[in-house]
Amino acid sequence: MAPPDPSALSEKDGIPQPETVSSDQAGQIISRRQKKPSPQTLFDGISQSNVSALSRAITLVESTSPKHLEAANQIIALCLPRANRSVRIGITGVPGVGKSTFIEAFGKYLTGLGKKVAVLAVDPSSTISHGSILGDKTRMEDLVKDPNAYIRPSASGETLGGVARKTRETITLCEAAGFDTIIIETVGVGQSETAVHSMVDFFLLLKIAGAGDELQGIKRGIMEMADAVVINKADGDNVKRARLAKTEFNRALHLFPAKKSGWMPKVETCSALTKDGVDKVWGLISDYLELVQGNGYFADKRQAQNQYWMMETIHEQLQRHFFSNPDMVKEIERQKTAVLQNEISPFAAAQSLMDRYFNR
Amino acid sequence: MAPPDPSALSEKDGIPQPETVSSDQAGQIISRRQKKPSPQTLFDGISQSNVSALSRAITLVESTSPKHLEAANQIIALCLPRANRSVRIGITGVPGVGKSTFIEAFGKYLTGLGKKVAVLAVDPSSTISHGSILGDKTRMEDLVKDPNAYIRPSASGETLGGVARKTRETITLCEAAGFDTIIIETVGVGQSETAVHSMVDFFLLLKIAGAGDELQGIKRGIMEMADAVVINKADGDNVKRARLAKTEFNRALHLFPAKKSGWMPKVETCSALTKDGVDKVWGLISDYLELVQGNGYFADKRQAQNQYWMMETIHEQLQRHFFSNPDMVKEIERQKTAVLQNEISPFAAAQSLMDRYFNR
């Protein structure tokens, strides 16, 4: 029997057509349309390196609304097994040293090596200024356009603890999305450098050559935290001064006790403008990684950081519960005044508050 | 009417006799006999500069027994209005710099000026070694015998916080007993220097001239806290080296940002052995006091210290209550392990513990 005639309504297959929207664009459209994608949906997007899903998940993590907390925690729990496979680099420096330009040049160099780079920021001051150090993305024009880079401005929050928590969970999400190099920028506002130091593998202090008094006015704690000092703007007339500064910083770094990592902090000059020396910065980070991954310090430090953040969060929550307790607020003020007027010792005042808080 | 004949049993008054025991000794005997002198009795003794009453009160303050807590708090409350009228000087330095010899020479110099000097210590390690840096009083033979000096070894305690609290309350008792110069010694064990720094008006770092590398291995935080660096053992062949060290330290101190007090830290050489330069150390402390009592920093700092200790005690107690809570101990361990095995984020782990602790 001959095959039945094809219906007049049937058509021959044409040549394969490209989809009118790419699957990536489709993902973006879908995730924009779905008002509340499930944690699983967002995680699926993240694990396919979908930047739009990543951004939505970060927004959930950054939300201060309690109803988003559970979803955020679920996404992070899903991401954790895929996280931790990255290098986390902290970068600090006062305004004017060219942090944005350096991060752009450094980030482009890294994507040129085939790396996937996420740039985050910890800037508690952004809550007040309603801006953020990374808010002005136009300062990183090339990196923003790079498909292998992801830039996210600083979370805002009432406390540094809040901002730090959000940034740290954002690292987990970025890592799960396949970013293998996480750069975390901060300016020296309050304790933000300490917070960033406690969430990165390598801490880099960016400087410029000044008028010979390089060490003047450096906040000492920051020098001590630095694994490297990079003197930026070593170009044109500045090259000689930058070299002098390098010598001075090298001498200063030798005054500090040896680091537990076994690493001796290094000084390098570079120009984010001409790109000179940017490769050497990555070179010394690579040397560092080789050392600490070999001697076990890399893994130890990450475990210690996890413990630190767990404890920090407990401390912060215990205090928040106490100091915002409506039954306590007035009494705390009363005891503070009594201490300031020398009517009661600080210890007796604290004791009396504790007795009340714990109904003893 | 003539006055009645005196009874044959009556005697004429003799010439005035000295008491068989001095009132001070009597006080000692009384306070030894009374097993539990009342807080008021001890306070009365303290306000009459009775050293024995002072020692008993300090013992109460140092006691870890809860039944002594109320009495201790009562005594401190009584003493507070008489306290605060002193200069509190912190002295630190690694073993071998001659802290005991220096404190003896410095203390004798001060009593020679008519001052009443109390020497206390913060040494959390003494709990472990069952000794204390001031335990061996034979190292301060002359000062021990000086009626205008009072030496008390470090309190022992499980935590630095405990030791610090006891020392700080002991300062109050010593001040109420009329001691106008309080010296608090510490060795660089853990955070003990920070604790001492936050209870004194002036912080002195004792050093010796070494082999040219004076700055090598200095814990940076300590240099930053110091209001003066005193290079001890500047005698004999050592004088030249001590002078060189002075120049080096002067240069190093200039690298630090200016202090809020408006004081520029000073370097001095001295020999506790020959007593050379001991007067200059007191001279620079006097200069400092003149400056900070004039610009208001002295009073501001003491108020800030009171606030600090109140807050520190609250934090410590909140944490102790949480971490020693029998319902929590197991769960804390479980969450710690989960964090270390990367099964849960540090923040989610902390959150889960908080929910349980506060029955949310």
JSON list of C-alpha atoms in Angstrom, two decimals, chain A residues 76 80 84 165 168-169 215-218 220 223-224 254-257 303 306-307 309-311 313-315 317-319 321-323 335-336 339-340 342-347 350-351 353-354 357-358, chain B residues 76 80 84 165 168-169 215-217 220-221 223-224 254-257 303 306-307 309-311 313-315 317-319 321-323 335-336 339-340 342-347 350-351 353-354 357-358:
[
{"chain": "A", "resi": 76, "resn": "ILE", "atom": "CA", "xyz": [22.68, 29.49, 49.40]},
{"chain": "A", "resi": 80, "resn": "LEU", "atom": "CA", "xyz": [27.26, 25.71, 48.75]},
{"chain": "A", "resi": 84, "resn": "ASN", "atom": "CA", "xyz": [34.48, 27.51, 47.36]},
{"chain": "A", "resi": 165, "resn": "ARG", "atom": "CA", "xyz": [27.13, 39.11, 55.56]},
{"chain": "A", "resi": 168, "resn": "ARG", "atom": "CA", "xyz": [29.98, 37.03, 51.84]},
{"chain": "A", "resi": 169, "resn": "GLU", "atom": "CA", "xyz": [26.85, 35.17, 50.75]},
{"chain": "A", "resi": 215, "resn": "LEU", "atom": "CA", "xyz": [54.34, 55.62, 55.44]},
{"chain": "A", "resi": 216, "resn": "GLN", "atom": "CA", "xyz": [52.94, 58.72, 57.06]},
{"chain": "A", "resi": 217, "resn": "GLY", "atom": "CA", "xyz": [49.39, 58.33, 58.09]},
{"chain": "A", "resi": 218, "resn": "ILE", "atom": "CA", "xyz": [48.96, 54.74, 57.04]},
{"chain": "A", "resi": 220, "resn": "ARG", "atom": "CA", "xyz": [48.75, 50.44, 60.76]},
{"chain": "A", "resi": 223, "resn": "MET", "atom": "CA", "xyz": [49.65, 47.40, 56.43]},
{"chain": "A", "resi": 224, "resn": "GLU", "atom": "CA", "xyz": [49.69, 44.41, 58.74]},
{"chain": "A", "resi": 254, "resn": "HIS", "atom": "CA", "xyz": [60.07, 43.84, 56.99]},
{"chain": "A", "resi": 255, "resn": "LEU", "atom": "CA", "xyz": [59.35, 45.42, 60.36]},
{"chain": "A", "resi": 256, "resn": "PHE", "atom": "CA", "xyz": [56.29, 43.27, 60.81]},
{"chain": "A", "resi": 257, "resn": "PRO", "atom": "CA", "xyz": [56.34, 39.86, 62.39]},
{"chain": "A", "resi": 303, "resn": "GLN", "atom": "CA", "xyz": [37.73, 27.14, 57.63]},
{"chain": "A", "resi": 306, "resn": "ASN", "atom": "CA", "xyz": [33.78, 30.29, 58.25]},
{"chain": "A", "resi": 307, "resn": "GLN", "atom": "CA", "xyz": [34.05, 29.84, 62.01]},
{"chain": "A", "resi": 309, "resn": "TRP", "atom": "CA", "xyz": [31.64, 34.57, 60.54]},
{"chain": "A", "resi": 310, "resn": "MET", "atom": "CA", "xyz": [29.46, 32.10, 62.40]},
{"chain": "A", "resi": 311, "resn": "MET", "atom": "CA", "xyz": [30.71, 33.48, 65.72]},
{"chain": "A", "resi": 313, "resn": "THR", "atom": "CA", "xyz": [26.91, 36.58, 63.53]},
{"chain": "A", "resi": 314, "resn": "ILE", "atom": "CA", "xyz": [26.05, 34.99, 66.86]},
{"chain": "A", "resi": 315, "resn": "HIS", "atom": "CA", "xyz": [27.65, 37.89, 68.74]},
{"chain": "A", "resi": 317, "resn": "GLN", "atom": "CA", "xyz": [22.49, 38.80, 67.02]},
{"chain": "A", "resi": 318, "resn": "LEU", "atom": "CA", "xyz": [22.87, 38.37, 70.77]},
{"chain": "A", "resi": 319, "resn": "GLN", "atom": "CA", "xyz": [23.68, 42.04, 71.11]},
{"chain": "A", "resi": 321, "resn": "HIS", "atom": "CA", "xyz": [18.40, 41.16, 70.79]},
{"chain": "A", "resi": 322, "resn": "PHE", "atom": "CA", "xyz": [19.62, 42.68, 74.05]},
{"chain": "A", "resi": 323, "resn": "PHE", "atom": "CA", "xyz": [20.06, 46.29, 73.00]},
{"chain": "A", "resi": 335, "resn": "GLN", "atom": "CA", "xyz": [22.69, 52.51, 83.95]},
{"chain": "A", "resi": 336, "resn": "LYS", "atom": "CA", "xyz": [24.86, 54.26, 81.36]},
{"chain": "A", "resi": 339, "resn": "VAL", "atom": "CA", "xyz": [28.23, 54.88, 85.19]},
{"chain": "A", "resi": 340, "resn": "LEU", "atom": "CA", "xyz": [29.10, 58.23, 83.61]},
{"chain": "A", "resi": 342, "resn": "ASN", "atom": "CA", "xyz": [30.41, 57.54, 88.72]},
{"chain": "A", "resi": 343, "resn": "GLU", "atom": "CA", "xyz": [27.54, 56.28, 90.87]},
{"chain": "A", "resi": 344, "resn": "ILE", "atom": "CA", "xyz": [28.05, 52.65, 89.94]},
{"chain": "A", "resi": 345, "resn": "SER", "atom": "CA", "xyz": [30.97, 50.65, 88.58]},
{"chain": "A", "resi": 346, "resn": "PRO", "atom": "CA", "xyz": [30.73, 49.59, 84.92]},
{"chain": "A", "resi": 347, "resn": "PHE", "atom": "CA", "xyz": [30.70, 45.98, 86.07]},
{"chain": "A", "resi": 350, "resn": "ALA", "atom": "CA", "xyz": [26.32, 45.47, 83.51]},
{"chain": "A", "resi": 351, "resn": "GLN", "atom": "CA", "xyz": [25.49, 42.89, 86.18]},
{"chain": "A", "resi": 353, "resn": "LEU", "atom": "CA", "xyz": [21.23, 44.77, 83.43]},
{"chain": "A", "resi": 354, "resn": "MET", "atom": "CA", "xyz": [21.98, 41.07, 83.03]},
{"chain": "A", "resi": 357, "resn": "TYR", "atom": "CA", "xyz": [17.43, 40.58, 81.08]},
{"chain": "A", "resi": 358, "resn": "PHE", "atom": "CA", "xyz": [17.65, 36.99, 82.26]},
{"chain": "B", "resi": 76, "resn": "ILE", "atom": "CA", "xyz": [32.91, 49.25, 95.36]},
{"chain": "B", "resi": 80, "resn": "LEU", "atom": "CA", "xyz": [33.38, 55.05, 94.03]},
{"chain": "B", "resi": 84, "resn": "ASN", "atom": "CA", "xyz": [39.07, 58.44, 90.37]},
{"chain": "B", "resi": 165, "resn": "ARG", "atom": "CA", "xyz": [37.42, 43.24, 85.68]},
{"chain": "B", "resi": 168, "resn": "ARG", "atom": "CA", "xyz": [39.85, 47.45, 87.34]},
{"chain": "B", "resi": 169, "resn": "GLU", "atom": "CA", "xyz": [37.75, 47.18, 90.48]},
{"chain": "B", "resi": 215, "resn": "LEU", "atom": "CA", "xyz": [61.76, 47.40, 65.65]},
{"chain": "B", "resi": 216, "resn": "GLN", "atom": "CA", "xyz": [61.94, 43.84, 64.47]},
{"chain": "B", "resi": 217, "resn": "GLY", "atom": "CA", "xyz": [59.23, 41.71, 65.89]},
{"chain": "B", "resi": 220, "resn": "ARG", "atom": "CA", "xyz": [52.53, 46.68, 66.13]},
{"chain": "B", "resi": 221, "resn": "GLY", "atom": "CA", "xyz": [49.43, 47.28, 68.14]},
{"chain": "B", "resi": 223, "resn": "MET", "atom": "CA", "xyz": [53.70, 50.56, 69.64]},
{"chain": "B", "resi": 224, "resn": "GLU", "atom": "CA", "xyz": [50.50, 52.27, 68.57]},
{"chain": "B", "resi": 254, "resn": "HIS", "atom": "CA", "xyz": [56.61, 59.47, 63.86]},
{"chain": "B", "resi": 255, "resn": "LEU", "atom": "CA", "xyz": [55.20, 57.05, 61.32]},
{"chain": "B", "resi": 256, "resn": "PHE", "atom": "CA", "xyz": [52.01, 56.67, 63.32]},
{"chain": "B", "resi": 257, "resn": "PRO", "atom": "CA", "xyz": [49.00, 58.87, 62.91]},
{"chain": "B", "resi": 303, "resn": "GLN", "atom": "CA", "xyz": [34.39, 58.25, 80.68]},
{"chain": "B", "resi": 306, "resn": "ASN", "atom": "CA", "xyz": [33.87, 53.31, 81.79]},
{"chain": "B", "resi": 307, "resn": "GLN", "atom": "CA", "xyz": [31.50, 52.93, 78.87]},
{"chain": "B", "resi": 309, "resn": "TRP", "atom": "CA", "xyz": [34.00, 48.23, 80.30]},
{"chain": "B", "resi": 310, "resn": "MET", "atom": "CA", "xyz": [30.25, 48.33, 80.78]},
{"chain": "B", "resi": 311, "resn": "MET", "atom": "CA", "xyz": [29.74, 47.26, 77.15]},
{"chain": "B", "resi": 313, "resn": "THR", "atom": "CA", "xyz": [30.95, 43.11, 80.38]},
{"chain": "B", "resi": 314, "resn": "ILE", "atom": "CA", "xyz": [27.54, 43.00, 78.73]},
{"chain": "B", "resi": 315, "resn": "HIS", "atom": "CA", "xyz": [29.01, 41.32, 75.64]},
{"chain": "B", "resi": 317, "resn": "GLN", "atom": "CA", "xyz": [27.92, 37.92, 79.82]},
{"chain": "B", "resi": 318, "resn": "LEU", "atom": "CA", "xyz": [25.59, 37.58, 76.84]},
{"chain": "B", "resi": 319, "resn": "GLN", "atom": "CA", "xyz": [28.05, 35.22, 75.21]},
{"chain": "B", "resi": 321, "resn": "HIS", "atom": "CA", "xyz": [24.95, 32.74, 78.84]},
{"chain": "B", "resi": 322, "resn": "PHE", "atom": "CA", "xyz": [24.55, 31.55, 75.26]},
{"chain": "B", "resi": 323, "resn": "PHE", "atom": "CA", "xyz": [27.61, 29.33, 74.93]},
{"chain": "B", "resi": 335, "resn": "GLN", "atom": "CA", "xyz": [26.18, 23.57, 63.50]},
{"chain": "B", "resi": 336, "resn": "LYS", "atom": "CA", "xyz": [29.94, 24.20, 63.75]},
{"chain": "B", "resi": 339, "resn": "VAL", "atom": "CA", "xyz": [29.77, 24.85, 58.66]},
{"chain": "B", "resi": 340, "resn": "LEU", "atom": "CA", "xyz": [33.21, 23.23, 58.55]},
{"chain": "B", "resi": 342, "resn": "ASN", "atom": "CA", "xyz": [30.39, 23.31, 54.01]},
{"chain": "B", "resi": 343, "resn": "GLU", "atom": "CA", "xyz": [26.87, 21.99, 54.41]},
{"chain": "B", "resi": 344, "resn": "ILE", "atom": "CA", "xyz": [25.47, 25.28, 55.67]},
{"chain": "B", "resi": 345, "resn": "SER", "atom": "CA", "xyz": [26.59, 28.89, 55.45]},
{"chain": "B", "resi": 346, "resn": "PRO", "atom": "CA", "xyz": [28.01, 30.43, 58.63]},
{"chain": "B", "resi": 347, "resn": "PHE", "atom": "CA", "xyz": [25.09, 32.87, 58.65]},
{"chain": "B", "resi": 350, "resn": "ALA", "atom": "CA", "xyz": [24.05, 31.20, 63.34]},
{"chain": "B", "resi": 351, "resn": "GLN", "atom": "CA", "xyz": [20.46, 32.00, 62.42]},
{"chain": "B", "resi": 353, "resn": "LEU", "atom": "CA", "xyz": [21.04, 28.67, 66.63]},
{"chain": "B", "resi": 354, "resn": "MET", "atom": "CA", "xyz": [19.41, 32.03, 67.38]},
{"chain": "B", "resi": 357, "resn": "TYR", "atom": "CA", "xyz": [17.92, 30.10, 71.70]},
{"chain": "B", "resi": 358, "resn": "PHE", "atom": "CA", "xyz": [15.14, 32.66, 71.54]}
]
